[in-house]
Amino acid sequence: MHNNRHPGTTDQTSRTCRAKHWLARRSHALLSSALRGAAYATGAGTVGLAFWWVENNL
């Protein structure tokens, strides 16, 4: 009796398949985190530029 769900596949193939499925399930969370990071970076850059402009023009 075999315990392997995919007979004939190697451990490497099985690990690769599991990794792809994990990334597919987590893609929404990964994209959300990337978007949040981009928003924080844009906001921080905007605030930094505003302070720089105030310092140089007042």
Coordinates of N, CA and C in Angstrom, one line a residue:
M1 N 0.9 -1.2 0.0 CA 0.0 0.0 0.0 C 0.9 1.2 0.0
H2 N 0.6 2.2 -0.9 CA 1.4 3.4 -1.0 C 0.8 4.5 -0.3
N3 N 1.6 5.3 0.4 CA 1.2 6.5 1.1 C 1.2 7.8 0.2
N4 N 2.0 7.7 -0.8 CA 2.2 8.8 -1.7 C 1.0 9.1 -2.5
R5 N 0.5 10.3 -2.5 CA -0.7 10.6 -3.3 C -0.4 10.7 -4.8
H6 N 0.9 10.9 -5.2 CA 1.3 11.0 -6.6 C 2.3 9.9 -6.8
P7 N 1.9 8.7 -7.1 CA 2.9 7.7 -7.4 C 3.8 8.0 -8.6
G8 N 5.1 7.8 -8.4 CA 6.0 8.1 -9.5 C 6.6 9.4 -9.5
T9 N 6.2 10.3 -8.5 CA 6.8 11.6 -8.4 C 7.9 11.5 -7.4
T10 N 8.9 12.3 -7.6 CA 10.0 12.4 -6.6 C 9.7 13.3 -5.5
D11 N 10.5 13.3 -4.5 CA 10.4 14.2 -3.4 C 10.5 15.7 -3.8
Q12 N 11.5 15.9 -4.7 CA 11.7 17.3 -5.2 C 10.5 17.8 -6.0
T13 N 9.9 17.0 -6.8 CA 8.7 17.4 -7.5 C 7.5 17.6 -6.6
S14 N 7.4 16.8 -5.5 CA 6.4 16.9 -4.6 C 6.6 18.3 -3.8
R15 N 7.8 18.6 -3.4 CA 8.1 19.8 -2.7 C 7.8 21.0 -3.5
T16 N 8.2 20.9 -4.8 CA 7.9 22.0 -5.7 C 6.4 22.3 -5.9
C17 N 5.7 21.2 -6.0 CA 4.2 21.3 -6.2 C 3.6 21.9 -4.9
R18 N 4.1 21.5 -3.8 CA 3.5 22.0 -2.5 C 3.8 23.5 -2.4
A19 N 5.1 23.9 -2.8 CA 5.4 25.3 -2.7 C 4.6 26.2 -3.7
K20 N 4.3 25.6 -4.9 CA 3.4 26.4 -5.8 C 2.0 26.5 -5.3
H21 N 1.5 25.5 -4.7 CA 0.2 25.6 -4.1 C 0.1 26.5 -2.9
W22 N 1.2 26.5 -2.1 CA 1.2 27.5 -1.0 C 1.3 28.9 -1.5
L23 N 2.1 29.2 -2.5 CA 2.2 30.5 -3.1 C 0.8 30.9 -3.7
A24 N 0.2 30.0 -4.3 CA -1.1 30.3 -4.9 C -2.1 30.7 -3.9
R25 N -2.1 30.0 -2.7 CA -3.1 30.3 -1.7 C -2.7 31.6 -1.0
R26 N -1.4 31.9 -0.9 CA -1.0 33.1 -0.2 C -0.8 34.3 -1.1
S27 N -1.1 34.2 -2.4 CA -0.8 35.3 -3.3 C -1.6 36.6 -2.9
H28 N -2.8 36.4 -2.5 CA -3.6 37.6 -2.1 C -2.9 38.3 -0.9
A29 N -2.4 37.5 0.1 CA -1.8 38.1 1.2 C -0.4 38.8 0.8
L30 N 0.3 38.1 -0.1 CA 1.6 38.7 -0.6 C 1.3 40.0 -1.3
L31 N 0.4 40.0 -2.2 CA 0.1 41.2 -3.0 C -0.4 42.3 -2.1
S32 N -1.2 42.0 -1.1 CA -1.7 43.0 -0.1 C -0.6 43.6 0.6
S33 N 0.4 42.8 1.1 CA 1.5 43.3 1.8 C 2.4 44.2 0.9
A34 N 2.6 43.8 -0.3 CA 3.4 44.6 -1.2 C 2.7 45.9 -1.5
L35 N 1.4 45.9 -1.7 CA 0.7 47.2 -1.9 C 0.8 48.1 -0.7
R36 N 0.6 47.5 0.5 CA 0.7 48.3 1.8 C 2.1 48.9 1.9
G37 N 3.1 48.1 1.6 CA 4.5 48.6 1.7 C 4.7 49.8 0.7
A38 N 4.2 49.6 -0.5 CA 4.3 50.7 -1.5 C 3.6 52.0 -1.0
A39 N 2.4 51.8 -0.4 CA 1.7 52.9 0.1 C 2.5 53.6 1.2
Y40 N 3.0 52.9 2.1 CA 3.8 53.5 3.2 C 5.0 54.2 2.7
A41 N 5.7 53.6 1.7 CA 6.9 54.2 1.1 C 6.5 55.5 0.4
T42 N 5.4 55.5 -0.3 CA 5.0 56.7 -1.0 C 4.6 57.8 0.0
G43 N 3.9 57.5 1.0 CA 3.5 58.4 2.1 C 4.8 59.0 2.8
A44 N 5.7 58.1 3.1 CA 6.9 58.6 3.8 C 7.7 59.5 2.9
G45 N 7.8 59.2 1.6 CA 8.5 60.0 0.6 C 7.9 61.4 0.5
T46 N 6.6 61.4 0.4 CA 5.8 62.6 0.3 C 6.0 63.5 1.5
V47 N 6.0 62.9 2.7 CA 6.2 63.7 3.9 C 7.6 64.3 3.9
G48 N 8.6 63.4 3.5 CA 10.0 63.9 3.5 C 10.2 65.0 2.5
L49 N 9.6 64.9 1.4 CA 9.7 66.0 0.4 C 9.0 67.3 0.9
A50 N 7.9 67.1 1.6 CA 7.2 68.3 2.1 C 8.1 69.0 3.1
F51 N 8.7 68.3 4.0 CA 9.6 68.9 5.0 C 10.8 69.5 4.4
W52 N 11.4 68.8 3.4 CA 12.5 69.4 2.7 C 12.1 70.7 2.0
W53 N 11.0 70.7 1.3 CA 10.5 71.9 0.7 C 10.3 73.1 1.7
V54 N 9.7 72.8 2.8 CA 9.4 73.8 3.9 C 10.7 74.3 4.4
E55 N 11.7 73.5 4.6 CA 13.0 73.9 5.1 C 13.7 74.8 4.1
N56 N 13.6 74.5 2.9 CA 14.4 75.3 1.9 C 13.6 76.6 1.4
N57 N 12.3 76.7 1.6 CA 11.6 77.8 1.1 C 11.1 78.7 2.2
L58 N 11.3 78.4 3.4 CA 10.9 79.3 4.5 C 12.0 79.9 5.2

